[in-house]
mmCIF file of C-alpha atoms and ligand atoms in Angstrom:
data_model
loop_
_atom_site.group_PDB
_atom_site.id
_atom_site.type_symbol
_atom_site.label_atom_id
_atom_site.label_comp_id
_atom_site.label_asym_id
_atom_site.label_seq_id
_atom_site.Cartn_x
_atom_site.Cartn_y
_atom_site.Cartn_z
ATOM 1 C CA MET A 1 7.004 -22.140 19.006
ATOM 2 C CA LYS A 2 6.568 -20.201 22.251
ATOM 3 C CA LYS A 3 7.113 -16.512 21.623
ATOM 4 C CA ILE A 4 7.111 -14.281 18.555
ATOM 5 C CA GLY A 5 7.875 -10.607 17.860
ATOM 6 C CA LEU A 6 5.783 -8.255 15.741
ATOM 7 C CA ILE A 7 6.331 -4.852 14.129
ATOM 8 C CA THR A 8 4.578 -2.579 11.669
ATOM 9 C CA SER A 9 7.115 -0.794 9.496
ATOM 10 C CA GLY A 10 7.308 1.753 6.647
ATOM 11 C CA GLY A 11 4.270 3.811 5.660
ATOM 12 C CA ASP A 12 1.161 3.007 7.677
ATOM 13 C CA ALA A 13 -1.803 1.486 5.854
ATOM 14 C CA PRO A 14 -5.462 0.928 6.813
ATOM 15 C CA GLY A 15 -5.905 -2.716 7.780
ATOM 16 C CA MET A 16 -2.615 -3.000 9.656
ATOM 17 C CA ASN A 17 -4.565 -3.091 12.924
ATOM 18 C CA ALA A 18 -6.804 -5.860 11.593
ATOM 19 C CA CYS A 19 -3.656 -7.811 10.740
ATOM 20 C CA ILE A 20 -2.111 -7.199 14.192
ATOM 21 C CA ARG A 21 -5.341 -8.421 15.780
ATOM 22 C CA ALA A 22 -5.386 -11.584 13.646
ATOM 23 C CA ILE A 23 -1.744 -12.361 14.440
ATOM 24 C CA VAL A 24 -2.221 -11.889 18.174
ATOM 25 C CA ARG A 25 -5.490 -13.839 18.370
ATOM 26 C CA THR A 26 -4.173 -16.707 16.204
ATOM 27 C CA ALA A 27 -0.958 -16.909 18.230
ATOM 28 C CA ARG A 28 -2.742 -16.790 21.586
ATOM 29 C CA ALA A 29 -5.122 -19.564 20.445
ATOM 30 C CA GLU A 30 -1.973 -21.694 20.033
ATOM 31 C CA ASP A 31 -0.517 -20.516 23.362
ATOM 32 C CA ILE A 32 2.174 -18.466 21.632
ATOM 33 C CA GLU A 33 3.146 -15.152 23.264
ATOM 34 C CA VAL A 34 3.396 -12.026 21.118
ATOM 35 C CA VAL A 35 5.739 -9.122 21.834
ATOM 36 C CA GLY A 36 4.998 -5.975 19.826
ATOM 37 C CA PHE A 37 7.710 -3.392 19.213
ATOM 38 C CA TYR A 38 6.775 0.235 18.623
ATOM 39 C CA ARG A 39 7.835 2.201 15.525
ATOM 40 C CA GLY A 40 9.088 -0.729 13.462
ATOM 41 C CA TYR A 41 12.778 -1.638 13.491
ATOM 42 C CA GLU A 42 13.479 1.523 15.490
ATOM 43 C CA GLY A 43 11.514 0.160 18.459
ATOM 44 C CA LEU A 44 13.160 -3.230 18.056
ATOM 45 C CA ILE A 45 16.614 -1.650 18.335
ATOM 46 C CA ASN A 46 15.467 0.404 21.364
ATOM 47 C CA ASN A 47 13.615 -2.543 22.910
ATOM 48 C CA ASP A 48 10.510 -0.384 23.108
ATOM 49 C CA SER A 49 8.083 -3.247 23.529
ATOM 50 C CA VAL A 50 4.656 -4.319 24.758
ATOM 51 C CA MET A 51 3.210 -7.754 25.471
ATOM 52 C CA LEU A 52 0.148 -8.123 23.230
ATOM 53 C CA THR A 53 -2.840 -9.993 24.630
ATOM 54 C CA LYS A 54 -6.215 -10.942 23.190
ATOM 55 C CA SER A 55 -7.785 -7.973 24.948
ATOM 56 C CA SER A 56 -5.077 -5.494 23.936
ATOM 57 C CA VAL A 57 -6.210 -5.972 20.328
ATOM 58 C CA SER A 58 -9.932 -5.569 21.076
ATOM 59 C CA ASN A 59 -11.792 -2.907 19.108
ATOM 60 C CA ILE A 60 -8.965 -2.174 16.690
ATOM 61 C CA ILE A 61 -10.171 -4.022 13.568
ATOM 62 C CA GLN A 62 -12.063 -0.928 12.409
ATOM 63 C CA ARG A 63 -9.277 1.576 13.086
ATOM 64 C CA GLY A 64 -6.908 3.004 10.479
ATOM 65 C CA GLY A 65 -3.205 3.551 11.229
ATOM 66 C CA THR A 66 -1.347 1.118 13.462
ATOM 67 C CA ILE A 67 -1.523 0.776 17.247
ATOM 68 C CA LEU A 68 2.156 -0.260 17.157
ATOM 69 C CA LYS A 69 3.066 2.967 15.346
ATOM 70 C CA THR A 70 5.528 2.823 12.489
ATOM 71 C CA ALA A 71 8.739 4.335 11.157
ATOM 72 C CA ARG A 72 11.355 4.008 8.464
ATOM 73 C CA SER A 73 14.528 3.191 10.406
ATOM 74 C CA ALA A 74 17.861 4.343 8.979
ATOM 75 C CA ARG A 75 19.689 2.851 11.988
ATOM 76 C CA PHE A 76 18.464 -0.660 11.174
ATOM 77 C CA GLN A 77 20.260 -0.417 7.837
ATOM 78 C CA THR A 78 23.634 -0.127 9.601
ATOM 79 C CA PRO A 79 25.528 -3.260 10.818
ATOM 80 C CA GLU A 80 25.420 -1.888 14.389
ATOM 81 C CA GLY A 81 21.647 -1.357 14.224
ATOM 82 C CA LEU A 82 21.088 -4.874 12.899
ATOM 83 C CA GLN A 83 23.274 -6.399 15.641
ATOM 84 C CA GLN A 84 21.435 -4.421 18.320
ATOM 85 C CA ALA A 85 18.074 -5.629 16.926
ATOM 86 C CA ILE A 86 19.304 -9.236 17.023
ATOM 87 C CA ALA A 87 20.484 -8.774 20.623
ATOM 88 C CA VAL A 88 16.979 -7.606 21.608
ATOM 89 C CA ILE A 89 15.413 -10.600 19.820
ATOM 90 C CA GLN A 90 17.725 -12.918 21.786
ATOM 91 C CA GLN A 91 17.007 -11.119 25.038
ATOM 92 C CA HIS A 92 13.263 -11.767 24.529
ATOM 93 C CA GLN A 93 13.985 -15.364 23.446
ATOM 94 C CA LEU A 94 11.815 -14.993 20.359
ATOM 95 C CA ASP A 95 11.402 -18.034 18.080
ATOM 96 C CA GLY A 96 9.783 -16.118 15.260
ATOM 97 C CA PHE A 97 9.212 -12.606 13.980
ATOM 98 C CA ILE A 98 6.496 -11.027 11.824
ATOM 99 C CA VAL A 99 6.947 -7.790 9.883
ATOM 100 C CA ILE A 100 3.899 -5.974 8.501
ATOM 101 C CA GLY A 101 5.182 -3.541 5.877
ATOM 102 C CA GLY A 102 6.226 -2.826 2.312
ATOM 103 C CA ASP A 103 9.309 -3.477 0.231
ATOM 104 C CA GLY A 104 11.837 -1.548 2.378
ATOM 105 C CA SER A 105 10.564 -3.391 5.444
ATOM 106 C CA PHE A 106 10.945 -6.749 3.687
ATOM 107 C CA ARG A 107 14.532 -6.012 2.682
ATOM 108 C CA GLY A 108 15.136 -5.487 6.414
ATOM 109 C CA ALA A 109 13.202 -8.652 7.225
ATOM 110 C CA ALA A 110 15.387 -10.656 4.823
ATOM 111 C CA GLU A 111 18.507 -9.337 6.572
ATOM 112 C CA LEU A 112 17.025 -10.267 9.931
ATOM 113 C CA ALA A 113 16.209 -13.802 8.745
ATOM 114 C CA LYS A 114 19.726 -14.220 7.351
ATOM 115 C CA ASN A 115 21.617 -12.915 10.381
ATOM 116 C CA SER A 116 19.480 -13.747 13.421
ATOM 117 C CA GLY A 117 18.732 -17.410 12.825
ATOM 118 C CA ILE A 118 15.068 -16.967 13.766
ATOM 119 C CA LYS A 119 12.172 -17.446 11.381
ATOM 120 C CA VAL A 120 10.874 -14.234 9.825
ATOM 121 C CA ILE A 121 7.580 -13.852 7.941
ATOM 122 C CA GLY A 122 6.196 -10.738 6.206
ATOM 123 C CA CYS A 123 2.645 -9.448 5.811
ATOM 124 C CA PRO A 124 2.244 -7.095 2.822
ATOM 125 C CA GLY A 125 1.233 -3.706 4.256
ATOM 126 C CA THR A 126 1.277 -0.751 1.872
ATOM 127 C CA ILE A 127 -1.373 1.261 0.061
ATOM 128 C CA ASP A 128 0.710 1.042 -3.145
ATOM 129 C CA ASN A 129 -0.037 -2.653 -3.957
ATOM 130 C CA ASP A 130 3.476 -2.887 -5.400
ATOM 131 C CA LEU A 131 4.468 -6.292 -3.999
ATOM 132 C CA VAL A 132 4.636 -9.504 -6.004
ATOM 133 C CA GLY A 133 2.759 -12.463 -4.492
ATOM 134 C CA THR A 134 -0.551 -11.041 -3.345
ATOM 135 C CA ASP A 135 -3.575 -9.691 -5.232
ATOM 136 C CA PHE A 136 -4.162 -6.898 -2.730
ATOM 137 C CA THR A 137 -1.664 -5.567 -0.200
ATOM 138 C CA ILE A 138 -3.098 -4.428 3.143
ATOM 139 C CA GLY A 139 -4.205 -0.811 2.693
ATOM 140 C CA TYR A 140 -4.730 -0.824 -1.056
ATOM 141 C CA ASP A 141 -8.471 -1.471 -1.095
ATOM 142 C CA THR A 142 -9.185 1.250 1.461
ATOM 143 C CA ALA A 143 -6.926 3.705 -0.380
ATOM 144 C CA ILE A 144 -8.654 3.152 -3.724
ATOM 145 C CA ASN A 145 -12.033 3.550 -2.050
ATOM 146 C CA THR A 146 -10.850 6.814 -0.471
ATOM 147 C CA VAL A 147 -9.643 8.040 -3.867
ATOM 148 C CA THR A 148 -12.904 6.988 -5.535
ATOM 149 C CA GLU A 149 -14.901 8.910 -2.944
ATOM 150 C CA ALA A 150 -12.706 11.968 -3.520
ATOM 151 C CA ILE A 151 -13.169 11.697 -7.297
ATOM 152 C CA ASP A 152 -16.955 11.537 -6.833
ATOM 153 C CA LYS A 153 -16.830 14.756 -4.807
ATOM 154 C CA LEU A 154 -14.547 16.493 -7.275
ATOM 155 C CA ARG A 155 -16.843 15.364 -10.095
ATOM 156 C CA ASP A 156 -19.754 17.271 -8.485
ATOM 157 C CA THR A 157 -17.895 20.565 -8.467
ATOM 158 C CA ALA A 158 -16.173 19.889 -11.801
ATOM 159 C CA GLU A 159 -19.504 19.304 -13.472
ATOM 160 C CA SER A 160 -21.135 22.362 -11.921
ATOM 161 C CA HIS A 161 -18.369 24.634 -13.237
ATOM 162 C CA ASP A 162 -17.581 22.721 -16.460
ATOM 163 C CA ARG A 163 -14.022 22.328 -15.187
ATOM 164 C CA ILE A 164 -11.159 19.916 -15.737
ATOM 165 C CA PHE A 165 -9.688 18.454 -12.559
ATOM 166 C CA VAL A 166 -6.179 17.030 -12.500
ATOM 167 C CA VAL A 167 -6.052 14.756 -9.451
ATOM 168 C CA GLU A 168 -2.805 13.414 -8.027
ATOM 169 C CA VAL A 169 -2.802 10.063 -6.236
ATOM 170 C CA MET A 170 -0.050 8.218 -4.360
ATOM 171 C CA GLY A 171 1.626 4.961 -5.308
ATOM 172 C CA ARG A 172 5.329 5.819 -5.332
ATOM 173 C CA ASP A 173 6.693 4.073 -8.469
ATOM 174 C CA ALA A 174 3.436 2.247 -9.160
ATOM 175 C CA GLY A 175 0.316 3.434 -10.997
ATOM 176 C CA LEU A 176 -1.956 0.805 -9.461
ATOM 177 C CA ILE A 177 -3.885 3.206 -7.222
ATOM 178 C CA ALA A 178 -4.321 5.475 -10.248
ATOM 179 C CA LEU A 179 -5.608 2.741 -12.551
ATOM 180 C CA ARG A 180 -8.236 1.156 -10.307
ATOM 181 C CA SER A 181 -9.545 4.428 -8.895
ATOM 182 C CA ALA A 182 -9.708 5.872 -12.416
ATOM 183 C CA ILE A 183 -11.919 3.008 -13.555
ATOM 184 C CA ALA A 184 -14.058 3.216 -10.396
ATOM 185 C CA GLY A 185 -14.367 7.011 -10.616
ATOM 186 C CA GLY A 186 -15.075 7.083 -14.352
ATOM 187 C CA ALA A 187 -12.006 9.218 -15.009
ATOM 188 C CA GLU A 188 -11.248 10.415 -18.530
ATOM 189 C CA ALA A 189 -7.502 9.677 -18.470
ATOM 190 C CA ILE A 190 -4.569 8.467 -16.371
ATOM 191 C CA LEU A 191 -0.891 9.328 -16.342
ATOM 192 C CA ILE A 192 1.232 6.635 -14.692
ATOM 193 C CA PRO A 193 4.948 5.953 -14.107
ATOM 194 C CA GLU A 194 4.911 2.555 -15.829
ATOM 195 C CA ARG A 195 4.859 4.048 -19.319
ATOM 196 C CA THR A 196 5.854 7.152 -21.240
ATOM 197 C CA GLY A 197 3.730 9.188 -23.648
ATOM 198 C CA ASP A 198 0.607 9.508 -21.454
ATOM 199 C CA LEU A 199 0.588 13.311 -21.756
ATOM 200 C CA GLU A 200 0.864 13.185 -25.549
ATOM 201 C CA ARG A 201 -1.950 10.625 -25.641
ATOM 202 C CA LEU A 202 -4.080 12.912 -23.457
ATOM 203 C CA LEU A 203 -3.492 15.938 -25.703
ATOM 204 C CA GLU A 204 -4.443 13.834 -28.703
ATOM 205 C CA LYS A 205 -7.457 12.312 -26.972
ATOM 206 C CA LYS A 206 -8.951 15.728 -26.231
ATOM 207 C CA LYS A 207 -9.674 16.160 -29.935
ATOM 208 C CA ASN A 208 -12.271 13.396 -29.662
ATOM 209 C CA TRP A 209 -13.829 14.423 -26.357
ATOM 210 C CA ARG A 210 -17.585 14.718 -26.488
ATOM 211 C CA LYS A 211 -18.697 18.375 -26.649
ATOM 212 C CA SER A 212 -21.712 17.604 -24.440
ATOM 213 C CA LYS A 213 -19.586 16.724 -21.406
ATOM 214 C CA LYS A 214 -17.219 19.523 -20.483
ATOM 215 C CA SER A 215 -16.055 18.394 -17.042
ATOM 216 C CA LYS A 216 -13.205 15.888 -17.001
ATOM 217 C CA ILE A 217 -11.213 14.048 -14.351
ATOM 218 C CA ILE A 218 -7.583 13.247 -15.119
ATOM 219 C CA ILE A 219 -5.818 10.971 -12.629
ATOM 220 C CA VAL A 220 -2.079 11.491 -12.268
ATOM 221 C CA ALA A 221 0.121 9.059 -10.319
ATOM 222 C CA GLU A 222 2.626 10.995 -8.188
ATOM 223 C CA ARG A 223 5.727 9.731 -10.007
ATOM 224 C CA GLU A 224 4.643 9.912 -13.639
ATOM 225 C CA GLU A 225 7.344 11.205 -15.931
ATOM 226 C CA HIS A 226 6.589 14.961 -15.674
ATOM 227 C CA GLY A 227 6.663 15.040 -11.873
ATOM 228 C CA GLY A 228 2.997 14.875 -10.876
ATOM 229 C CA ALA A 229 -0.280 16.761 -11.074
ATOM 230 C CA VAL A 230 1.034 20.268 -10.400
ATOM 231 C CA GLU A 231 3.385 20.047 -13.385
ATOM 232 C CA ILE A 232 0.739 18.432 -15.577
ATOM 233 C CA GLY A 233 -1.707 21.171 -14.540
ATOM 234 C CA LYS A 234 0.784 23.857 -15.665
ATOM 235 C CA ILE A 235 1.308 22.168 -19.022
ATOM 236 C CA LEU A 236 -2.422 21.690 -19.629
ATOM 237 C CA LYS A 237 -3.176 25.311 -18.737
ATOM 238 C CA LYS A 238 -0.709 26.365 -21.459
ATOM 239 C CA GLU A 239 -1.972 23.861 -24.011
ATOM 240 C CA TRP A 240 -5.652 24.494 -23.331
ATOM 241 C CA PRO A 241 -5.894 28.215 -22.402
ATOM 242 C CA ASP A 242 -9.627 28.224 -23.118
ATOM 243 C CA LEU A 243 -10.374 25.567 -20.481
ATOM 244 C CA ASP A 244 -10.867 26.015 -16.748
ATOM 245 C CA ILE A 245 -8.392 23.681 -15.038
ATOM 246 C CA ARG A 246 -7.889 22.921 -11.332
ATOM 247 C CA VAL A 247 -5.340 20.683 -9.608
ATOM 248 C CA THR A 248 -6.011 18.595 -6.472
ATOM 249 C CA VAL A 249 -3.287 16.619 -4.697
ATOM 250 C CA LEU A 250 -4.958 14.017 -2.475
ATOM 251 C CA GLY A 251 -1.793 13.248 -0.459
ATOM 252 C CA HIS A 252 -1.830 11.454 2.881
ATOM 253 C CA ILE A 253 -5.611 11.396 3.133
ATOM 254 C CA GLN A 254 -5.160 8.172 1.115
ATOM 255 C CA ARG A 255 -3.301 6.551 4.002
ATOM 256 C CA GLY A 256 -5.942 7.084 6.680
ATOM 257 C CA GLY A 257 -9.456 6.032 7.497
ATOM 258 C CA SER A 258 -11.361 2.999 8.596
ATOM 259 C CA PRO A 259 -10.459 -0.087 6.525
ATOM 260 C CA THR A 260 -13.072 -1.431 4.104
ATOM 261 C CA CYS A 261 -14.761 -4.780 4.695
ATOM 262 C CA MET A 262 -12.593 -6.414 2.047
ATOM 263 C CA GLU A 263 -9.490 -4.902 3.665
ATOM 264 C CA ARG A 264 -10.341 -6.244 7.106
ATOM 265 C CA VAL A 265 -10.960 -9.735 5.759
ATOM 266 C CA ASN A 266 -7.797 -9.755 3.620
ATOM 267 C CA ALA A 267 -5.680 -8.460 6.518
ATOM 268 C CA SER A 268 -7.223 -10.996 8.900
ATOM 269 C CA LEU A 269 -6.465 -13.913 6.549
ATOM 270 C CA ILE A 270 -2.906 -12.703 6.005
ATOM 271 C CA GLY A 271 -2.317 -12.308 9.755
ATOM 272 C CA TYR A 272 -3.739 -15.781 10.466
ATOM 273 C CA TYR A 273 -1.573 -17.408 7.785
ATOM 274 C CA ALA A 274 1.519 -15.543 8.969
ATOM 275 C CA VAL A 275 1.343 -17.315 12.339
ATOM 276 C CA LYS A 276 0.607 -20.631 10.629
ATOM 277 C CA ALA A 277 3.663 -20.082 8.404
ATOM 278 C CA LEU A 278 5.935 -19.690 11.442
ATOM 279 C CA GLN A 279 4.429 -22.827 12.977
ATOM 280 C CA GLN A 280 5.222 -24.678 9.753
ATOM 281 C CA ASN A 281 8.852 -23.547 10.080
ATOM 282 C CA ARG A 282 8.610 -21.260 7.066
ATOM 283 C CA THR A 283 10.920 -18.270 6.954
ATOM 284 C CA ASN A 284 12.128 -15.460 4.683
ATOM 285 C CA GLU A 285 8.732 -15.304 2.960
ATOM 286 C CA MET A 286 5.786 -12.952 2.519
ATOM 287 C CA VAL A 287 2.235 -14.215 2.997
ATOM 288 C CA GLY A 288 -0.162 -13.245 0.230
ATOM 289 C CA ILE A 289 -3.648 -14.096 -0.957
ATOM 290 C CA VAL A 290 -3.831 -14.878 -4.673
ATOM 291 C CA ASN A 291 -7.142 -15.959 -6.213
ATOM 292 C CA LYS A 292 -8.512 -16.456 -2.690
ATOM 293 C CA MET A 293 -5.717 -18.925 -1.827
ATOM 294 C CA VAL A 294 -2.785 -18.379 0.534
ATOM 295 C CA ARG A 295 0.578 -18.028 -1.193
ATOM 296 C CA TYR A 296 4.088 -17.679 0.233
ATOM 297 C CA THR A 297 6.634 -15.666 -1.765
ATOM 298 C CA PRO A 298 10.347 -15.321 -0.867
ATOM 299 C CA PHE A 299 11.122 -11.757 0.239
ATOM 300 C CA GLN A 300 13.563 -11.232 -2.623
ATOM 301 C CA ASP A 301 10.836 -12.005 -5.185
ATOM 302 C CA ALA A 302 8.099 -10.046 -3.398
ATOM 303 C CA VAL A 303 10.079 -6.790 -3.622
ATOM 304 C CA LYS A 304 11.047 -7.009 -7.280
ATOM 305 C CA HIS A 305 8.703 -4.201 -8.366
ATOM 306 C CA LEU A 306 7.399 -6.385 -11.153
ATOM 307 C CA VAL A 307 3.724 -6.003 -10.357
ATOM 308 C CA GLU A 308 2.389 -5.568 -13.850
ATOM 309 C CA MET A 309 -0.167 -3.023 -14.924
ATOM 310 C CA ASN A 310 -2.793 -5.185 -16.537
ATOM 311 C CA PRO A 311 -2.874 -3.896 -20.163
ATOM 312 C CA GLU A 312 -6.452 -5.111 -20.478
ATOM 313 C CA MET A 313 -7.497 -2.850 -17.576
ATOM 314 C CA ILE A 314 -5.818 0.130 -19.248
ATOM 315 C CA LYS A 315 -7.626 -0.716 -22.496
ATOM 316 C CA ILE A 316 -10.954 -1.002 -20.671
ATOM 317 C CA LEU A 317 -10.402 2.397 -19.052
ATOM 318 C CA GLU A 318 -9.723 3.886 -22.495
ATOM 319 C CA VAL A 319 -12.914 2.411 -23.965
ATOM 320 C CA LEU A 320 -15.132 3.360 -21.039
ATOM 321 C CA SER A 321 -13.860 6.916 -20.826
ATOM 322 C CA MET A 322 -14.606 7.845 -24.431
HETATM 323 O O1 LIG B 401 4.442 3.666 0.292
HETATM 324 C C1 LIG B 401 3.307 4.338 0.720
HETATM 325 C C2 LIG B 401 3.373 5.800 0.381
HETATM 326 O O2 LIG B 401 2.187 6.420 0.838
HETATM 327 C C3 LIG B 401 3.611 6.113 -1.091
HETATM 328 O O3 LIG B 401 2.451 6.000 -1.865
HETATM 329 C C4 LIG B 401 4.146 7.515 -1.003
HETATM 330 O O4 LIG B 401 4.965 7.798 -2.115
HETATM 331 C C5 LIG B 401 4.964 7.478 0.263
HETATM 332 O O5 LIG B 401 4.472 6.397 1.043
HETATM 333 C C6 LIG B 401 4.889 8.739 1.098
HETATM 334 O O6 LIG B 401 5.751 8.591 2.163
HETATM 335 P P1 LIG B 401 5.765 9.537 3.445
HETATM 336 O O7 LIG B 401 4.577 9.174 4.289
HETATM 337 O O8 LIG B 401 7.045 9.231 4.117
HETATM 338 O O9 LIG B 401 5.655 10.946 2.952
#
């Protein structure tokens, strides 16, 4: 293996830079060259590239975002776009390719592996944690810490005013950011896309709320069945006209910031094992860390959206929030 390509693709996530650094440093230690392409598959199609050296990845482990920039490329999903990307890969004489991204990026990576003949490995990069085959995707730990910090701040003002705060978090179709940050922030309830009836349960639960504690934090995942926190806020204001309710949508703040220690380590391990995977002639797989051990999962299984909400965690949240 002499030369590999690298992109970050899809939504950015804190820890992507730590992963880029690990890939470049591991590859260079083995005398493998690394070509980075800017803005994901878009930059690959346009041959917008940079040779990455050990020093070009200095001082990036602590930075959020991605130095390679990122994009969601519609062109790559066309046969012409795919062919153009393959032509660029051939022009650079790449023997392997690494994609840091989420499920859309891995569907693209699977196409690339199938049609280009070179080995393609994925590193799970998304704040949503919605990929099968890794305990934590790159970006998830930082995002849940950001949300927890936000909840703590909202709790201060909520408590001072005896208010209810309905807080919307990201996660696309997954409620995993909602669940963990709700436990960490001591939230009173969650509404998530994985199940129906959360609103009814919340209305029922209010009957048993302790009178001594008037402030409450309700975490709403962006794609729960009623359409998110703004809608839930409207419903609750009607149902509970005597209560003082505010809505906060955390939005893209969850995607930024310096990665946590755990994030940096996880991303570094994943990046290291991604290079090792290519050297072992692996292809069409995502690298993950499960129970502290490296695991390789075929792209088609990684993107199945079958990451389960642990029912025990939901039960624990219910008990602790009473
Ligand atoms: O997949 C990461 C994510 O942040 C989701 O949680 C969210 O639904 C989506 O991306 C937002 O995408 P965009 O940055 O394109 O608005």
